[in-house]
XYZ file of C-alpha atoms in Angstrom:
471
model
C -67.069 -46.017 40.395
C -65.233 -42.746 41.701
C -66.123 -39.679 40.083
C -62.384 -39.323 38.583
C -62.657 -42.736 36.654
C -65.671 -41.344 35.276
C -64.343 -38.346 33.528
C -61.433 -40.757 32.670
C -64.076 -43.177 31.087
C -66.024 -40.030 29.374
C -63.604 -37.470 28.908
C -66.313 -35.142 30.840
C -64.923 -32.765 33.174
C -66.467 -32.840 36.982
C -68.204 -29.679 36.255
C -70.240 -30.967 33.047
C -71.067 -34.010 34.998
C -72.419 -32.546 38.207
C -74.427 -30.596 35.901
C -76.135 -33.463 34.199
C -76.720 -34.797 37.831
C -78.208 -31.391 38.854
C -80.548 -31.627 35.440
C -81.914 -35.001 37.030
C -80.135 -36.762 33.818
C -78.122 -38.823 35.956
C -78.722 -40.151 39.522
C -75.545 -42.002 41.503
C -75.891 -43.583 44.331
C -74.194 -42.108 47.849
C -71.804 -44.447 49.413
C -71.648 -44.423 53.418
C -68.926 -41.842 53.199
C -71.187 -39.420 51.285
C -69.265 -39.694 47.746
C -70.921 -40.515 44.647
C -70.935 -43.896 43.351
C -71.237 -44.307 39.831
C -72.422 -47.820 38.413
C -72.230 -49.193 34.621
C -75.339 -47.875 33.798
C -74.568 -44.364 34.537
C -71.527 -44.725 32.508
C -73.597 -45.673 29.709
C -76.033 -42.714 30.300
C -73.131 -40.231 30.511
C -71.717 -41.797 27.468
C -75.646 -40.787 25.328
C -75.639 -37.315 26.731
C -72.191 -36.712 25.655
C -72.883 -37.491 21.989
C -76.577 -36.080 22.080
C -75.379 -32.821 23.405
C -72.232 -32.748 20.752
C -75.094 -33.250 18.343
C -76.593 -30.245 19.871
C -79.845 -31.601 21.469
C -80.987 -29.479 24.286
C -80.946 -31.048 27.693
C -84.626 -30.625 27.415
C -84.907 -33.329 24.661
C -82.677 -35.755 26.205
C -84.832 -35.168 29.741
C -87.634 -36.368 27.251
C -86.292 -39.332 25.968
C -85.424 -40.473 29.146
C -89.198 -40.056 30.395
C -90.087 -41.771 27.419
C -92.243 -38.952 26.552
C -89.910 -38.368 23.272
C -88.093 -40.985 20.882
C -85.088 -40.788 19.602
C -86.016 -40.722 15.886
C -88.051 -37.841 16.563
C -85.149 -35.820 17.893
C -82.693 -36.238 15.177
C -85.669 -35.836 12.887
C -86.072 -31.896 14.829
C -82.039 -31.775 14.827
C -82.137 -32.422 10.997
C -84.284 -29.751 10.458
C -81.895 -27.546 12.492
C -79.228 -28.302 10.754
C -80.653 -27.552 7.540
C -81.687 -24.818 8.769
C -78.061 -23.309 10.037
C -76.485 -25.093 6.685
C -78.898 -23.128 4.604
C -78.253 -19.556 6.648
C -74.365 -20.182 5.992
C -74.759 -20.546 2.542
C -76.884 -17.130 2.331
C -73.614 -15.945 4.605
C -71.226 -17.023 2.216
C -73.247 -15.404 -0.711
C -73.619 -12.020 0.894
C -69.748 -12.379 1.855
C -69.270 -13.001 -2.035
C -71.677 -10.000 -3.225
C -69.650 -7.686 -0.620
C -66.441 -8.762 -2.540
C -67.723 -8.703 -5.474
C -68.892 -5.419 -5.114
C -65.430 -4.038 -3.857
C -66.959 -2.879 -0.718
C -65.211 -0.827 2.022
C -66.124 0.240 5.363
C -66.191 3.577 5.183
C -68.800 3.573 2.206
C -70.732 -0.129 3.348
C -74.358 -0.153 2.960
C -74.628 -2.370 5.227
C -79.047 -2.183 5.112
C -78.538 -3.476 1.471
C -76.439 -6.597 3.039
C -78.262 -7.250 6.102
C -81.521 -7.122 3.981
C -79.837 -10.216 1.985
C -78.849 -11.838 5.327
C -82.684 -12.676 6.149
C -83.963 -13.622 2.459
C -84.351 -17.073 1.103
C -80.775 -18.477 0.664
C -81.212 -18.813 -2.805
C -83.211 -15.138 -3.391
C -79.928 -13.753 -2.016
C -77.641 -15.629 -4.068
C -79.516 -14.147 -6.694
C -80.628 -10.566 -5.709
C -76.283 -10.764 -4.492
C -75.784 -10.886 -8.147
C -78.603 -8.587 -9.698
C -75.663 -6.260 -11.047
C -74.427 -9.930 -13.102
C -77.959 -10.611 -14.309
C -77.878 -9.729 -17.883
C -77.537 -12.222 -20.344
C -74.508 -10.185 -22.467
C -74.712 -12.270 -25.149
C -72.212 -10.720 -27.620
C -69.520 -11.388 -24.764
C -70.401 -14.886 -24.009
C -69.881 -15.345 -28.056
C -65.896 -13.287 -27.784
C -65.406 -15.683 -24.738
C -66.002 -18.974 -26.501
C -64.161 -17.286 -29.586
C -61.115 -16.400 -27.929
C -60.919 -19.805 -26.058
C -61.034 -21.216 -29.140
C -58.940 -19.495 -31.179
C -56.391 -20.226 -27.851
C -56.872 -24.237 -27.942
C -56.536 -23.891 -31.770
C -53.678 -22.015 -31.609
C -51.509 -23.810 -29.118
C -52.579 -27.181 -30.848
C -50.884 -25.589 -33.949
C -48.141 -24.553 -32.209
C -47.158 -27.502 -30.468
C -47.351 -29.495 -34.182
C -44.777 -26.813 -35.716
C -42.993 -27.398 -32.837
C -42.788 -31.161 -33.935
C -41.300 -29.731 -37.051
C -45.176 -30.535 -39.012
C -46.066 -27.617 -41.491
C -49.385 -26.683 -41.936
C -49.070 -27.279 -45.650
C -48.746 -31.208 -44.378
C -51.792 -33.669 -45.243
C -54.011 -34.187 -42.179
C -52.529 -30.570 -40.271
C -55.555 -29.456 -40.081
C -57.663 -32.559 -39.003
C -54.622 -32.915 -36.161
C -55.658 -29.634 -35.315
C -59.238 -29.926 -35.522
C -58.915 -32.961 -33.122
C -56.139 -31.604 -30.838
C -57.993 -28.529 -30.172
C -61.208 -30.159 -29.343
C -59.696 -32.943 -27.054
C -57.234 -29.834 -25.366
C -60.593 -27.650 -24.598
C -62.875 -30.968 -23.132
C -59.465 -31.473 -21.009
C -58.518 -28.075 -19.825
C -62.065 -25.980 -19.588
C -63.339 -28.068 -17.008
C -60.604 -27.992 -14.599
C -60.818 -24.373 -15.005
C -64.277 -23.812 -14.117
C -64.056 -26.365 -11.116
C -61.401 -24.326 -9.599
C -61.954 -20.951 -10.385
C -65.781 -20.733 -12.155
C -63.750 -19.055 -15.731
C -61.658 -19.811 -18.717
C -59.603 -17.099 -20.068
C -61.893 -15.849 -22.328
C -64.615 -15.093 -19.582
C -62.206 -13.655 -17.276
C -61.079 -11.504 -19.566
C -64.930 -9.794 -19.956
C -65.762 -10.004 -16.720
C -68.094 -13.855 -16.572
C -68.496 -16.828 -14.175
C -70.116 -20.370 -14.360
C -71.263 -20.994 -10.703
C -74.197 -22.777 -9.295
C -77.353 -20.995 -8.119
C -75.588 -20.291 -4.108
C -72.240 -18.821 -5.653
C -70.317 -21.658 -5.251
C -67.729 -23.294 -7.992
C -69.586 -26.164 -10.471
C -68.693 -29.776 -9.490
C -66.382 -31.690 -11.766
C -69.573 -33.689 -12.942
C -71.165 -30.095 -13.717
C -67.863 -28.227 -14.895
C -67.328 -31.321 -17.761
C -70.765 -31.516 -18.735
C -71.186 -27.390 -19.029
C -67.980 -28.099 -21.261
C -68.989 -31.204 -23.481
C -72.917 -29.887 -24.028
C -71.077 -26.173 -25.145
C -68.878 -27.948 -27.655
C -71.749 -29.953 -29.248
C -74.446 -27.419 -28.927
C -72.831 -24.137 -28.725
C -70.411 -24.533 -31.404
C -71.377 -27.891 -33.287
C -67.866 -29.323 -32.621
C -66.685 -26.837 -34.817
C -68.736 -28.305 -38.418
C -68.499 -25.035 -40.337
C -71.996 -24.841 -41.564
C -73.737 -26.245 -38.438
C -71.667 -24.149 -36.490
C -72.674 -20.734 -37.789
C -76.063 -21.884 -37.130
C -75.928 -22.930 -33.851
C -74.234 -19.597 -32.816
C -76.619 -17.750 -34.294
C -79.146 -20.172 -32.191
C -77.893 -19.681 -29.374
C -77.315 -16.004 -29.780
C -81.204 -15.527 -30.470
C -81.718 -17.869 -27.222
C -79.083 -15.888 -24.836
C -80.383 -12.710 -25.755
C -84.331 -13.280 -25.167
C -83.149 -14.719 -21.787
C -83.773 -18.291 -22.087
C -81.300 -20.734 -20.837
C -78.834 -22.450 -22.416
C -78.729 -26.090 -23.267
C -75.727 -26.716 -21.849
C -75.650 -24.450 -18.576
C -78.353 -27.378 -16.739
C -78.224 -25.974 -12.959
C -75.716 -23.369 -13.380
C -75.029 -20.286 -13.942
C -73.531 -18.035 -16.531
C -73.091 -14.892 -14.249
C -71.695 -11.058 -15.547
C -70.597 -8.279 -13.964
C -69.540 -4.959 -15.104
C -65.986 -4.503 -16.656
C -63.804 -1.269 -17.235
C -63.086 0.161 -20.486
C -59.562 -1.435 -20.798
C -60.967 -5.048 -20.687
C -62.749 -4.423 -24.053
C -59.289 -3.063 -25.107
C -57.255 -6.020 -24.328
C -59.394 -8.165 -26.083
C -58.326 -7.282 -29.587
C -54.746 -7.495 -27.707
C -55.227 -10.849 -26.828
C -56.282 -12.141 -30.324
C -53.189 -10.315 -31.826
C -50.553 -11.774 -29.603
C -52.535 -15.049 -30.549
C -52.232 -14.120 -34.105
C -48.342 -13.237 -33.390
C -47.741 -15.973 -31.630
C -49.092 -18.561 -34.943
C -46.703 -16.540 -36.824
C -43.559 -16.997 -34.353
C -44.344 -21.044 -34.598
C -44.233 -20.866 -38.186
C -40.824 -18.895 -38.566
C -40.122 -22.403 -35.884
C -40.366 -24.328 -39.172
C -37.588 -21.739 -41.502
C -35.354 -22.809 -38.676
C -32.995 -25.649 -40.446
C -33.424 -29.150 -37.985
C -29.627 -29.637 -38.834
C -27.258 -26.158 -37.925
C -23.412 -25.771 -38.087
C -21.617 -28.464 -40.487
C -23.795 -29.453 -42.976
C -23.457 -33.033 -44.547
C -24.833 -34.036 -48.224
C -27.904 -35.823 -46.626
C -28.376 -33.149 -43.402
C -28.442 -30.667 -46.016
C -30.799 -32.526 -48.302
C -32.790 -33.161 -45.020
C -33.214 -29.476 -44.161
C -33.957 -28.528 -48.234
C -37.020 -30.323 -47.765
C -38.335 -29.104 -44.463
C -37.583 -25.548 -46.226
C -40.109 -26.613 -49.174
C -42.669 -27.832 -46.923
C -42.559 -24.700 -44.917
C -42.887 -22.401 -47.831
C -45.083 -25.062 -49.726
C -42.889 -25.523 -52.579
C -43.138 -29.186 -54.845
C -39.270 -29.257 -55.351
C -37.952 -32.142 -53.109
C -34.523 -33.708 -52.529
C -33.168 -38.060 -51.839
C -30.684 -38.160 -49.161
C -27.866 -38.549 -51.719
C -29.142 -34.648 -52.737
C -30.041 -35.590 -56.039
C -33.589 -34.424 -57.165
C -36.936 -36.090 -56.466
C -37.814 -35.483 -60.349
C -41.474 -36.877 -59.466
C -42.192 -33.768 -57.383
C -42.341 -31.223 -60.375
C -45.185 -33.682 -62.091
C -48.247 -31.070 -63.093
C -45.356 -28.209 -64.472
C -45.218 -26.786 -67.585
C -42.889 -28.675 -70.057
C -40.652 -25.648 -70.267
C -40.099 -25.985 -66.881
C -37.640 -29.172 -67.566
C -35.471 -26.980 -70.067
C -34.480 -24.527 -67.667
C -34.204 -26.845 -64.536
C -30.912 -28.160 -63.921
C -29.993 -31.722 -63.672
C -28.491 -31.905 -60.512
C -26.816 -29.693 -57.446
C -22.686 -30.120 -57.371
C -21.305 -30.849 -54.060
C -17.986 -30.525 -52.563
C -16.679 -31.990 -49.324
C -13.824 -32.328 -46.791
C -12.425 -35.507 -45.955
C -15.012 -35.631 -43.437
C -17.709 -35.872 -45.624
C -19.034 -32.454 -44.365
C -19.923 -29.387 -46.998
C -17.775 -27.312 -48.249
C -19.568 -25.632 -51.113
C -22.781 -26.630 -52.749
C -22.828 -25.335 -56.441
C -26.315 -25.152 -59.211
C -26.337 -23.889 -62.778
C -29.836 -23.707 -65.006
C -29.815 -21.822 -68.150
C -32.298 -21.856 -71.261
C -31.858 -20.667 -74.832
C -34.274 -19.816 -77.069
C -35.328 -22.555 -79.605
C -36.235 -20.462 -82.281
C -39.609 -20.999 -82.766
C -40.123 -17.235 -84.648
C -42.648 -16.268 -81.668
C -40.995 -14.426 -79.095
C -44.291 -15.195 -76.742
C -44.769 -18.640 -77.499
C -45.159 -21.026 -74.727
C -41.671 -23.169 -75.501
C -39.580 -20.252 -74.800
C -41.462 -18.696 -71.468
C -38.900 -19.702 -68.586
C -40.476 -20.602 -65.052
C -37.770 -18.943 -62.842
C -39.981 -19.273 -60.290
C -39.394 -22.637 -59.752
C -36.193 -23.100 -62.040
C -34.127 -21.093 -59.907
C -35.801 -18.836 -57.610
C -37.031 -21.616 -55.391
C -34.030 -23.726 -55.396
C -31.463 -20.582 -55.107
C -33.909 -19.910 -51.644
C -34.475 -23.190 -50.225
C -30.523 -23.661 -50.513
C -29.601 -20.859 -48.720
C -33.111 -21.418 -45.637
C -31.202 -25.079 -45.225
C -27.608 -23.974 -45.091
C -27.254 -20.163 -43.441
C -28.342 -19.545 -39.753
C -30.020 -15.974 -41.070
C -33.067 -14.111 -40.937
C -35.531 -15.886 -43.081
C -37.413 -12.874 -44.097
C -33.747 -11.079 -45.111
C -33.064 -13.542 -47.351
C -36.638 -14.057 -48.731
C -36.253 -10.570 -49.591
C -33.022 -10.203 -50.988
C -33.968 -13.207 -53.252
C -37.493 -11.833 -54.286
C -36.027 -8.313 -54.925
C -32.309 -9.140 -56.741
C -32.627 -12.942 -58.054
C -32.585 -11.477 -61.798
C -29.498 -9.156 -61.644
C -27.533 -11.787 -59.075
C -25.993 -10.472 -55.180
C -23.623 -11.484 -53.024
C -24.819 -12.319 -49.701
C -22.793 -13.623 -46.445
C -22.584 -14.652 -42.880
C -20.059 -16.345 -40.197
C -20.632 -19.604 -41.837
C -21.015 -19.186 -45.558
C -20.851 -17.045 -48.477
C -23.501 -16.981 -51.199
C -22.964 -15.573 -55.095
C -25.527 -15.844 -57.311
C -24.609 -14.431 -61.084
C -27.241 -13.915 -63.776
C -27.327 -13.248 -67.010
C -31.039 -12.804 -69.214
C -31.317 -10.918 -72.718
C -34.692 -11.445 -75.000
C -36.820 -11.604 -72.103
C -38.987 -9.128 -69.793
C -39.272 -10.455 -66.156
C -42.461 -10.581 -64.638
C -41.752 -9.894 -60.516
C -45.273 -11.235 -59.716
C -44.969 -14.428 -61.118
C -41.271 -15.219 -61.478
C -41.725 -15.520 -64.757
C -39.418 -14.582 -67.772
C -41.436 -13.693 -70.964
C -39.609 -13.244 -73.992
C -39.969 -10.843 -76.292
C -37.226 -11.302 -79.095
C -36.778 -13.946 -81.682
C -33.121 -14.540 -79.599
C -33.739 -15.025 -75.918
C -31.163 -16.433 -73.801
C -31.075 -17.111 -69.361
C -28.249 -18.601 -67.413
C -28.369 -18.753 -63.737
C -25.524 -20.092 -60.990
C -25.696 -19.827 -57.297
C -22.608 -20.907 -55.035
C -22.570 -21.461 -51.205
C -19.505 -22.010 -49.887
C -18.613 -22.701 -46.384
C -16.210 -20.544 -44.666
């Protein structure tokens, strides 16, 4: 076999074979002519020493092996070791690369004894003396990491069920939140400390979750760090137990001893600038803002524009479960009279019967209309409990919900124009719709903080109207 089939065969160049030849590796035979003539079993030995030496075994070795004087199993056993070794010096490599960084080093100012110091200590001594500066156990801001995570899981859990039009004041909100925010922080905390070693919370004062040589935790580590913190750390969120296992763990982070949940990890800090400190406070109030936006989600009517009877009874009631009030309406927009079960008697004197609607031939609203009065029934005690009037609910409530479910306004402007003028009546308008409310009271002194009229002479008298109508 010519030479040039060879490195055809091999994918050797002429050079790298003439040098195994030269080495004594490989021995062809001469043909008459004086070229080399390579048989089968030089192919084959070419064929070892080119995956040997990609292996990295010195010619040496493979000069062995072919003596017999060295087997195979005890050169990959010396590679191995090699290999370790390098794989090992590349991880103290990357380490020192990551202290450098980490320490915001430049060239001018590099201290570059400090570095090459690390360079030639045990791998995992320089991961750690890399981090000596992220060695303290900062207990009080691993506790405002896990709180503002929290309070962010809780928060958009809450958020996304106002979305969905479900007030807080509904049965099982807060168990829907309980659960959402737990299943939201086992989901999205481990991805986050897979990829980038932090969660909001600890990037925000200045903490990572890495293993011992600097690099990210595994998925396997990043969901277990997650799971063991939720049940350990903060008792998945029991109130009771939970106070005491922060407190626990407090006591444990700050005398240095590891956390249950951390296993072969890390929980690594480094120093932060003033202004980190100052966002956090930030970051819990545009939390805390951001609750407060969702729930002005649910004073936004689900039916706008052209209102009929039963899309206007449908948005009364969303109004009273936003602002937690027991009056409800039936589609026809007649009154759910079970709802005011557990109100005084008096309540049902000065409540009115029903709402009076008026419609276009389309069936859509043209005015909605609501009278309630009450008149003294002479009982010769001007504070007796017959004659007390619950505006509150008699009219104040009603004359509020009705104008949340029919006006596109602000919420708030109308909450306070109601709260501040219900007893002396106001006219109040916008492109759609006009509201008038007319009052008239004598006998009685109103109480503001209770919505309450309480009379005071033998002859007490209160009529109330509201009408919307529809422009």
């Amino acid at each position: 076999m010519h030479i040039k089939d060879v490195e055809q065969r091999t994918g050797l160049s002429r050079a790298n074979i003439r040098y195994y030849e030269q080495e004594g590796l490989v021995h062809p035979a001469r043909r008459k002519n004086g070229y080399r003539d390579y048989s089968p079993d030089d192919l084959e030995t070419l064929l070892r020493i080119r995956l040997l030496r990609r292996l990295d075994v010195p010619i040496e070795e493979i000069r062995a092996m072919q003596a017999g004087k060295l087997s195979l199993s005890e050169a990959l056993s010396q590679r191995l070791a090699a290999l370790r070794r390098r794989e090992e010096q590349a991880r103290t490599d990357q380490s020192v690369c990551r202290a450098m960084q980490a320490d915001h080093a430049c060239y001018d100012t590099l201290d570059a004894e400090k570095y090459w110091r690390l360079l030639y200590t045990p791998p995992q001594a320089a991961a750690a003396a890399a981090r000596t500066d992220r060695q303290d156990p900062c207990p009080w801001r691993r506790f405002l990491a896990r709180g503002l995570d929290m309070l962010l899981c809780s928060s958009a859990v809450a958020l996304a069920l106002m979305l969905g039009r479900i007030a807080p004041q509904t049965p099982g909100f807060s168990l829907l939140t309980y659960v959402g925010s737990l299943l939201l922080m086992l989901g999205v905390e481990p991805v986050l400390l897979h990829l980038w070693g932090v969660t909001p919370g600890k990037l925000l004062l200045g903490l990572t979750v890495e293993q011992p040589d600097g690099r990210r935790p595994t998925w396997g580590q990043a969901y277990a760090y997650t799971a063991m913190a939720v049940v350990y750390g903060i008792a998945l969120y029991i109130p009771v137990l939970r106070l005491w296992r922060l407190r626990r763990s407090y006591l444990d982070c700050r005398d240095g001893l590891k956390m249950p949940w951390e296993g072969e990890l890390l929980c690594q800090s480094r120093d932060i600038p003033w202004w980190r400190w100052a966002l956090l406070p930030v970051a819990w109030g545009l939390v805390i803002l951001a609750i407060i936006g969702g729930s002005n989600i649910l004073l936004m009517p689900a039916n706008s524009g052209r209102l009929t009877v039963e899309e206007f009874a449908e948005n009364f009631n969303q109004m009273a479960q936003a602002t937690d009030s027991p009056l409800r309406m039936r589609s026809n927009g007649t009154w759910v009279r079970d709802s005011l079960r557990g109100y005084a008697a008096t309540l049902e004197n000065a409540f009115p019967s029903r709402l009076k609607y008026e419609t276009d031939a389309n069936g859509y609203l043209t005015a909605v209309r609501f009278r309630c009065s009450y008149t003294t029934q002479g009982s010769g005690d001007p504070s007796s409990a017959p004659d007390l009037v619950y505006a509150s609910t008699a009219f104040i409530q009603p004359l509020l919900l009705a104008m949340l479910a029919s006006q596109d306004a602000s919420a708030q402007d109308m909450a306070a124009l109601v709260n501040d003028r219900w007893d002396q009546g106001f006219v109040f308008e916008t492109e759609d719709a006009r509201t008038s409310v007319t009052v008239t009271c004598y006998g009685y002194v109103v109480d503001r903080s209770t919505g309450m009229l309480i009379s005071h002479d033998a002859s007490c008298g209160f009529t109330a109207a509201f009408d919307i109508v529809w422009n």
